[in-house]
Amino acid sequence: MPCLLRRSRGLCAGVLSALIFFVSASSLLAEDAVSGMHIDIPGVKLWVTDTGGLGTPIVLLHSNTGNSDIWAPQASAFSRAGYRVIAFDRRGWGRSIPDPSGPQPGSIAGDLDALVDHLRLGKFHLIGVAGGGFAALDYAAWRPEHVQSLVIGGSTGDLKDKEIADFIARIEIPEIRKQPAAYLEVAPSYRGANPEGTARWNDINANSRQPEAAAQPLHTPNTYTKIATITAPTLIIAADADLLAPPALMQLWAAHMKSFEWTTMQDAGHAMAWEQPAVFNKLVLDFLAQH
């Protein structure tokens, strides 16, 4: 059985520390904007951003409440660290345009695989948070030859095992999904301390899922048995103020991974990478440096 490796990495739960690490993502976006383009793959004109360069690629998979804009703080930091950073708006999200002449709705992993072929990426680091974590696990199990390392943050993994479903049912807050998404996904400390960043998160969410867009299924359902086959070195990041994927839930499925490192971000919610980009980026870059 794998063991959990807990690493504080100097994280502090105090409000002062949180304020130090809270970065205005809107200012980062203006400073380090990355231009995008449409790439034709079967069934969709995929909106892709690519920092370019000769560094090892990192592919970023966004959450269900985001699009590639949500990764602005990561694209700038990771590219400055020497990596080639690629993100895309999922089919039915953001600026991607479904092509009715191709297969619909496809899967996120399938679209990623087509993009990998188009860009001739070879091996790359794969990072998914929240709903992006579902697809990252799906792809890593399906195409292990491409995944140099895997990072999953704040995600239930969309595992179909009854233990996970029962846990999710027990923590569901009645009626909260009728409220604005930020109440469920963005931690109260961030909403209180960074109204500008919260407004930008809300703006990205408002321009994310396209009306009537069909949900893309996984290539194959995620299960304990399936994720146990993943061979890529994996970093799992939980957030202790996450209402959707709290650490105890993530530990259930993490225990079935072959090999992983574990860490918890303090005073962060489901939108961990957006709320505390400096903390998230350091955790990821330290991990990638080992792989």
mmCIF file of C-alpha atoms in Angstrom:
data_model
loop_
_atom_site.group_PDB
_atom_site.id
_atom_site.type_symbol
_atom_site.label_atom_id
_atom_site.label_comp_id
_atom_site.label_asym_id
_atom_site.label_seq_id
_atom_site.Cartn_x
_atom_site.Cartn_y
_atom_site.Cartn_z
ATOM 1 C CA MET A 1 0.000 0.000 0.000
ATOM 2 C CA PRO A 2 1.289 3.489 -0.738
ATOM 3 C CA CYS A 3 1.839 5.842 2.132
ATOM 4 C CA LEU A 4 0.814 9.466 2.340
ATOM 5 C CA LEU A 5 3.735 11.875 2.231
ATOM 6 C CA ARG A 6 2.714 15.028 4.084
ATOM 7 C CA ARG A 7 4.821 18.096 3.364
ATOM 8 C CA SER A 8 4.129 21.427 4.958
ATOM 9 C CA ARG A 9 6.612 23.269 2.693
ATOM 10 C CA GLY A 10 6.355 26.234 5.015
ATOM 11 C CA LEU A 11 2.629 26.749 4.463
ATOM 12 C CA CYS A 12 0.893 28.772 7.163
ATOM 13 C CA ALA A 13 -2.764 28.772 8.027
ATOM 14 C CA GLY A 14 -2.770 32.312 9.358
ATOM 15 C CA VAL A 15 -4.686 35.032 7.598
ATOM 16 C CA LEU A 16 -1.559 37.159 7.198
ATOM 17 C CA SER A 17 0.188 34.360 5.336
ATOM 18 C CA ALA A 18 -2.862 33.856 3.139
ATOM 19 C CA LEU A 19 -2.908 37.532 2.278
ATOM 20 C CA ILE A 20 0.758 37.383 1.306
ATOM 21 C CA PHE A 21 0.107 34.546 -1.108
ATOM 22 C CA PHE A 22 -3.136 35.893 -2.573
ATOM 23 C CA VAL A 23 -2.201 37.264 -6.005
ATOM 24 C CA SER A 24 -4.510 39.328 -8.153
ATOM 25 C CA ALA A 25 -5.034 36.960 -11.065
ATOM 26 C CA SER A 26 -6.538 39.746 -13.142
ATOM 27 C CA SER A 27 -3.306 41.731 -13.029
ATOM 28 C CA LEU A 28 -1.320 38.589 -13.900
ATOM 29 C CA LEU A 29 -3.543 38.038 -16.894
ATOM 30 C CA ALA A 30 -2.945 41.560 -18.164
ATOM 31 C CA GLU A 31 0.812 41.300 -17.591
ATOM 32 C CA ASP A 32 1.406 37.814 -18.968
ATOM 33 C CA ALA A 33 -1.377 37.299 -21.488
ATOM 34 C CA VAL A 34 -0.774 34.376 -23.839
ATOM 35 C CA SER A 35 -2.372 34.521 -27.263
ATOM 36 C CA GLY A 36 -4.430 31.577 -28.420
ATOM 37 C CA MET A 37 -5.531 29.996 -31.673
ATOM 38 C CA HIS A 38 -8.017 27.444 -32.936
ATOM 39 C CA ILE A 39 -6.644 24.012 -33.814
ATOM 40 C CA ASP A 40 -8.761 21.623 -35.850
ATOM 41 C CA ILE A 41 -9.084 18.156 -34.381
ATOM 42 C CA PRO A 42 -11.905 15.661 -35.050
ATOM 43 C CA GLY A 43 -15.200 17.150 -33.926
ATOM 44 C CA VAL A 44 -13.976 20.517 -32.649
ATOM 45 C CA LYS A 45 -11.972 23.624 -33.376
ATOM 46 C CA LEU A 46 -10.093 23.574 -30.078
ATOM 47 C CA TRP A 47 -9.040 26.912 -28.584
ATOM 48 C CA VAL A 48 -5.428 26.423 -27.459
ATOM 49 C CA THR A 49 -2.888 28.649 -25.740
ATOM 50 C CA ASP A 50 0.772 27.705 -26.027
ATOM 51 C CA THR A 51 3.713 29.617 -24.549
ATOM 52 C CA GLY A 52 6.073 27.859 -26.967
ATOM 53 C CA GLY A 53 9.746 27.275 -26.384
ATOM 54 C CA LEU A 54 11.920 24.173 -26.157
ATOM 55 C CA GLY A 55 11.149 23.266 -22.559
ATOM 56 C CA THR A 56 9.351 20.107 -21.463
ATOM 57 C CA PRO A 57 5.628 20.626 -22.122
ATOM 58 C CA ILE A 58 3.085 21.041 -19.349
ATOM 59 C CA VAL A 59 -0.560 20.523 -20.321
ATOM 60 C CA LEU A 60 -3.191 22.143 -18.076
ATOM 61 C CA LEU A 61 -6.790 20.844 -17.819
ATOM 62 C CA HIS A 62 -9.267 23.383 -16.449
ATOM 63 C CA SER A 63 -12.138 22.899 -14.026
ATOM 64 C CA ASN A 64 -15.831 22.653 -14.920
ATOM 65 C CA THR A 65 -16.262 26.274 -13.827
ATOM 66 C CA GLY A 66 -13.400 27.600 -15.908
ATOM 67 C CA ASN A 67 -11.696 27.751 -19.253
ATOM 68 C CA SER A 68 -8.055 28.173 -20.215
ATOM 69 C CA ASP A 69 -8.077 31.740 -18.831
ATOM 70 C CA ILE A 70 -8.170 30.275 -15.327
ATOM 71 C CA TRP A 71 -4.569 29.125 -15.817
ATOM 72 C CA ALA A 72 -3.063 32.586 -16.410
ATOM 73 C CA PRO A 73 -1.033 32.593 -13.151
ATOM 74 C CA GLN A 74 0.336 29.125 -13.930
ATOM 75 C CA ALA A 75 1.126 29.785 -17.593
ATOM 76 C CA SER A 76 3.263 32.786 -16.701
ATOM 77 C CA ALA A 77 5.063 31.148 -13.757
ATOM 78 C CA PHE A 78 5.712 27.804 -15.432
ATOM 79 C CA SER A 79 6.930 29.366 -18.682
ATOM 80 C CA ARG A 80 9.330 31.592 -16.737
ATOM 81 C CA ALA A 81 10.623 28.403 -15.116
ATOM 82 C CA GLY A 82 11.516 27.088 -18.577
ATOM 83 C CA TYR A 83 8.524 24.922 -19.446
ATOM 84 C CA ARG A 84 6.343 25.048 -22.541
ATOM 85 C CA VAL A 85 2.819 25.568 -21.168
ATOM 86 C CA ILE A 86 -0.257 24.469 -23.095
ATOM 87 C CA ALA A 87 -3.890 24.900 -22.092
ATOM 88 C CA PHE A 88 -7.133 24.578 -24.010
ATOM 89 C CA ASP A 89 -10.827 25.322 -23.677
ATOM 90 C CA ARG A 90 -12.630 22.009 -23.529
ATOM 91 C CA ARG A 91 -15.176 21.173 -26.207
ATOM 92 C CA GLY A 92 -18.357 23.085 -25.303
ATOM 93 C CA TRP A 93 -16.420 25.501 -23.080
ATOM 94 C CA GLY A 94 -14.977 28.959 -23.671
ATOM 95 C CA ARG A 95 -13.874 29.655 -27.239
ATOM 96 C CA SER A 96 -13.712 26.107 -28.574
ATOM 97 C CA ILE A 97 -16.171 25.493 -31.413
ATOM 98 C CA PRO A 98 -17.750 22.057 -31.867
ATOM 99 C CA ASP A 99 -17.627 20.849 -35.469
ATOM 100 C CA PRO A 100 -20.886 18.997 -36.291
ATOM 101 C CA SER A 101 -19.147 17.121 -39.095
ATOM 102 C CA GLY A 102 -17.044 15.259 -36.523
ATOM 103 C CA PRO A 103 -17.888 12.869 -33.658
ATOM 104 C CA GLN A 104 -19.861 14.402 -30.777
ATOM 105 C CA PRO A 105 -19.448 14.957 -27.897
ATOM 106 C CA GLY A 106 -16.138 13.093 -27.773
ATOM 107 C CA SER A 107 -14.173 12.863 -24.546
ATOM 108 C CA ILE A 108 -11.729 15.306 -22.973
ATOM 109 C CA ALA A 109 -9.063 12.612 -23.026
ATOM 110 C CA GLY A 110 -9.775 11.952 -26.693
ATOM 111 C CA ASP A 111 -9.490 15.639 -27.568
ATOM 112 C CA LEU A 112 -6.270 15.871 -25.563
ATOM 113 C CA ASP A 113 -4.848 12.867 -27.381
ATOM 114 C CA ALA A 114 -5.666 14.412 -30.751
ATOM 115 C CA LEU A 115 -4.021 17.653 -29.639
ATOM 116 C CA VAL A 116 -0.932 15.766 -28.450
ATOM 117 C CA ASP A 117 -0.662 14.179 -31.900
ATOM 118 C CA HIS A 118 -1.221 17.503 -33.656
ATOM 119 C CA LEU A 119 1.481 19.262 -31.613
ATOM 120 C CA ARG A 120 3.758 16.194 -31.595
ATOM 121 C CA LEU A 121 4.302 16.574 -27.874
ATOM 122 C CA GLY A 122 5.698 13.159 -27.016
ATOM 123 C CA LYS A 123 5.969 13.069 -23.206
ATOM 124 C CA PHE A 124 4.647 15.887 -21.054
ATOM 125 C CA HIS A 125 3.602 16.794 -17.523
ATOM 126 C CA LEU A 126 -0.189 16.710 -17.066
ATOM 127 C CA ILE A 127 -1.985 18.884 -14.504
ATOM 128 C CA GLY A 128 -5.715 18.852 -13.803
ATOM 129 C CA VAL A 129 -7.698 20.532 -11.057
ATOM 130 C CA ALA A 130 -11.289 19.808 -10.040
ATOM 131 C CA GLY A 131 -13.143 18.595 -13.156
ATOM 132 C CA GLY A 132 -9.851 18.730 -15.044
ATOM 133 C CA GLY A 133 -8.591 16.142 -12.584
ATOM 134 C CA PHE A 134 -11.252 13.696 -13.813
ATOM 135 C CA ALA A 135 -9.855 13.870 -17.329
ATOM 136 C CA ALA A 136 -6.230 13.867 -16.195
ATOM 137 C CA LEU A 137 -6.715 10.546 -14.369
ATOM 138 C CA ASP A 138 -8.627 9.218 -17.392
ATOM 139 C CA TYR A 139 -5.860 10.153 -19.810
ATOM 140 C CA ALA A 140 -2.976 8.998 -17.590
ATOM 141 C CA ALA A 141 -4.529 5.537 -17.328
ATOM 142 C CA TRP A 142 -5.246 5.383 -21.076
ATOM 143 C CA ARG A 143 -2.049 6.878 -22.543
ATOM 144 C CA PRO A 144 0.726 6.237 -19.995
ATOM 145 C CA GLU A 145 3.406 6.521 -22.678
ATOM 146 C CA HIS A 146 2.768 10.275 -22.921
ATOM 147 C CA VAL A 147 2.534 11.219 -19.235
ATOM 148 C CA GLN A 148 5.878 12.056 -17.649
ATOM 149 C CA SER A 149 4.230 13.104 -14.396
ATOM 150 C CA LEU A 150 0.739 13.798 -13.125
ATOM 151 C CA VAL A 151 -0.631 16.480 -10.773
ATOM 152 C CA ILE A 152 -4.210 16.322 -9.493
ATOM 153 C CA GLY A 153 -5.595 19.143 -7.368
ATOM 154 C CA GLY A 154 -8.900 19.485 -5.517
ATOM 155 C CA SER A 155 -10.771 16.698 -7.292
ATOM 156 C CA THR A 156 -13.170 13.887 -6.492
ATOM 157 C CA GLY A 157 -11.693 12.144 -9.514
ATOM 158 C CA ASP A 158 -15.237 11.368 -10.697
ATOM 159 C CA LEU A 159 -14.687 7.834 -9.434
ATOM 160 C CA LYS A 160 -17.712 5.568 -9.771
ATOM 161 C CA ASP A 161 -16.957 3.434 -6.728
ATOM 162 C CA LYS A 162 -19.766 3.382 -4.156
ATOM 163 C CA GLU A 163 -17.490 4.520 -1.345
ATOM 164 C CA ILE A 164 -16.824 7.798 -3.167
ATOM 165 C CA ALA A 165 -20.481 8.303 -4.153
ATOM 166 C CA ASP A 166 -21.613 7.758 -0.557
ATOM 167 C CA PHE A 167 -19.040 10.226 0.764
ATOM 168 C CA ILE A 168 -20.127 12.886 -1.751
ATOM 169 C CA ALA A 169 -23.784 12.381 -0.799
ATOM 170 C CA ARG A 170 -22.987 12.876 2.899
ATOM 171 C CA ILE A 171 -21.177 16.192 2.394
ATOM 172 C CA GLU A 172 -23.619 17.743 -0.095
ATOM 173 C CA ILE A 173 -24.925 21.066 1.252
ATOM 174 C CA PRO A 174 -28.673 21.334 0.542
ATOM 175 C CA GLU A 175 -29.614 24.014 -2.006
ATOM 176 C CA ILE A 176 -26.059 25.345 -2.355
ATOM 177 C CA ARG A 177 -25.911 24.509 -6.062
ATOM 178 C CA LYS A 178 -28.708 27.021 -6.599
ATOM 179 C CA GLN A 179 -26.345 29.733 -5.358
ATOM 180 C CA PRO A 180 -23.574 31.423 -7.385
ATOM 181 C CA ALA A 181 -20.740 28.957 -8.004
ATOM 182 C CA ALA A 182 -18.202 31.053 -6.110
ATOM 183 C CA TYR A 183 -19.907 30.221 -2.805
ATOM 184 C CA LEU A 184 -19.240 26.535 -3.394
ATOM 185 C CA GLU A 185 -15.861 26.673 -5.091
ATOM 186 C CA VAL A 186 -13.955 29.726 -3.828
ATOM 187 C CA ALA A 187 -12.850 29.742 -0.201
ATOM 188 C CA PRO A 188 -14.334 32.452 2.075
ATOM 189 C CA SER A 189 -10.886 33.789 2.973
ATOM 190 C CA TYR A 190 -10.173 34.515 -0.682
ATOM 191 C CA ARG A 191 -13.605 36.003 -1.368
ATOM 192 C CA GLY A 192 -13.181 38.304 1.609
ATOM 193 C CA ALA A 193 -9.558 39.289 1.012
ATOM 194 C CA ASN A 194 -9.527 39.543 -2.785
ATOM 195 C CA PRO A 195 -12.746 40.955 -4.277
ATOM 196 C CA GLU A 196 -10.946 41.810 -7.544
ATOM 197 C CA GLY A 197 -9.711 38.250 -8.013
ATOM 198 C CA THR A 198 -13.133 36.878 -7.091
ATOM 199 C CA ALA A 199 -14.784 39.130 -9.667
ATOM 200 C CA ARG A 200 -12.360 37.888 -12.325
ATOM 201 C CA TRP A 201 -13.050 34.251 -11.343
ATOM 202 C CA ASN A 202 -16.780 34.920 -11.682
ATOM 203 C CA ASP A 203 -16.218 36.522 -15.087
ATOM 204 C CA ILE A 204 -14.259 33.514 -16.351
ATOM 205 C CA ASN A 205 -16.948 31.163 -15.028
ATOM 206 C CA ALA A 206 -19.662 33.204 -16.764
ATOM 207 C CA ASN A 207 -17.820 32.689 -20.061
ATOM 208 C CA SER A 208 -17.032 29.025 -19.608
ATOM 209 C CA ARG A 209 -19.624 26.362 -20.370
ATOM 210 C CA GLN A 210 -21.497 27.153 -23.569
ATOM 211 C CA PRO A 211 -25.322 27.018 -23.502
ATOM 212 C CA GLU A 212 -26.686 23.569 -24.310
ATOM 213 C CA ALA A 213 -23.171 22.102 -24.447
ATOM 214 C CA ALA A 214 -23.224 18.350 -23.946
ATOM 215 C CA ALA A 215 -21.102 16.992 -21.120
ATOM 216 C CA GLN A 216 -18.189 14.963 -22.417
ATOM 217 C CA PRO A 217 -17.938 11.493 -20.879
ATOM 218 C CA LEU A 218 -14.641 10.046 -19.751
ATOM 219 C CA HIS A 219 -12.865 7.755 -22.197
ATOM 220 C CA THR A 220 -13.642 4.977 -19.710
ATOM 221 C CA PRO A 221 -15.185 5.386 -16.236
ATOM 222 C CA ASN A 222 -12.732 6.204 -13.452
ATOM 223 C CA THR A 223 -12.607 3.517 -10.758
ATOM 224 C CA TYR A 224 -10.243 2.431 -8.005
ATOM 225 C CA THR A 225 -9.113 -0.444 -10.217
ATOM 226 C CA LYS A 226 -8.432 1.847 -13.170
ATOM 227 C CA ILE A 227 -6.400 4.483 -11.325
ATOM 228 C CA ALA A 228 -4.325 1.744 -9.688
ATOM 229 C CA THR A 229 -2.835 1.107 -13.144
ATOM 230 C CA ILE A 230 -1.417 4.657 -13.461
ATOM 231 C CA THR A 231 2.369 4.464 -13.495
ATOM 232 C CA ALA A 232 3.304 8.160 -13.765
ATOM 233 C CA PRO A 233 4.779 9.821 -10.669
ATOM 234 C CA THR A 234 1.836 11.693 -9.146
ATOM 235 C CA LEU A 235 1.399 14.696 -6.878
ATOM 236 C CA ILE A 236 -1.999 14.992 -5.206
ATOM 237 C CA ILE A 237 -2.890 18.394 -3.766
ATOM 238 C CA ALA A 238 -5.862 18.764 -1.443
ATOM 239 C CA ALA A 239 -7.265 22.010 -0.030
ATOM 240 C CA ASP A 240 -8.498 22.103 3.537
ATOM 241 C CA ALA A 241 -11.375 24.535 2.803
ATOM 242 C CA ASP A 242 -12.620 22.582 -0.235
ATOM 243 C CA LEU A 243 -16.367 21.914 0.083
ATOM 244 C CA LEU A 244 -16.482 19.577 -2.931
ATOM 245 C CA ALA A 245 -13.323 17.480 -2.605
ATOM 246 C CA PRO A 246 -12.124 17.729 0.996
ATOM 247 C CA PRO A 247 -8.874 16.005 1.941
ATOM 248 C CA ALA A 248 -10.617 13.001 3.536
ATOM 249 C CA LEU A 249 -12.447 12.267 0.286
ATOM 250 C CA MET A 250 -9.306 12.607 -1.807
ATOM 251 C CA GLN A 251 -7.423 10.290 0.548
ATOM 252 C CA LEU A 252 -9.950 7.540 -0.224
ATOM 253 C CA TRP A 253 -9.059 7.400 -3.898
ATOM 254 C CA ALA A 254 -5.406 8.413 -3.451
ATOM 255 C CA ALA A 255 -4.829 5.260 -1.418
ATOM 256 C CA HIS A 256 -5.431 3.245 -4.595
ATOM 257 C CA MET A 257 -2.685 4.970 -6.599
ATOM 258 C CA LYS A 258 0.547 3.061 -7.176
ATOM 259 C CA SER A 259 2.869 5.861 -6.168
ATOM 260 C CA PHE A 260 2.108 9.406 -5.131
ATOM 261 C CA GLU A 261 3.101 12.372 -3.031
ATOM 262 C CA TRP A 262 0.478 14.163 -0.978
ATOM 263 C CA THR A 263 0.206 17.700 0.285
ATOM 264 C CA THR A 264 -2.551 19.945 1.607
ATOM 265 C CA MET A 265 -2.921 23.649 0.909
ATOM 266 C CA GLN A 266 -4.186 25.517 3.934
ATOM 267 C CA ASP A 267 -7.074 27.990 3.854
ATOM 268 C CA ALA A 268 -7.722 27.234 0.168
ATOM 269 C CA GLY A 269 -10.900 26.088 -1.532
ATOM 270 C CA HIS A 270 -11.795 24.098 -4.632
ATOM 271 C CA ALA A 271 -10.293 26.859 -6.812
ATOM 272 C CA MET A 272 -6.908 26.364 -5.145
ATOM 273 C CA ALA A 273 -4.674 27.257 -8.101
ATOM 274 C CA TRP A 274 -6.536 30.522 -8.635
ATOM 275 C CA GLU A 275 -6.788 31.478 -4.961
ATOM 276 C CA GLN A 276 -3.171 30.809 -4.002
ATOM 277 C CA PRO A 277 -1.133 30.679 -7.219
ATOM 278 C CA ALA A 278 2.223 31.293 -5.507
ATOM 279 C CA VAL A 279 1.703 28.316 -3.198
ATOM 280 C CA PHE A 280 0.276 26.046 -5.892
ATOM 281 C CA ASN A 281 2.972 26.935 -8.403
ATOM 282 C CA LYS A 282 5.798 26.273 -5.941
ATOM 283 C CA LEU A 283 4.371 22.878 -5.008
ATOM 284 C CA VAL A 284 4.083 21.914 -8.678
ATOM 285 C CA LEU A 285 7.480 23.259 -9.744
ATOM 286 C CA ASP A 286 9.253 21.542 -6.844
ATOM 287 C CA PHE A 287 7.550 18.271 -7.828
ATOM 288 C CA LEU A 288 8.307 18.641 -11.546
ATOM 289 C CA ALA A 289 11.956 19.317 -10.781
ATOM 290 C CA GLN A 290 12.160 15.740 -9.464
ATOM 291 C CA HIS A 291 10.648 14.237 -12.632
#
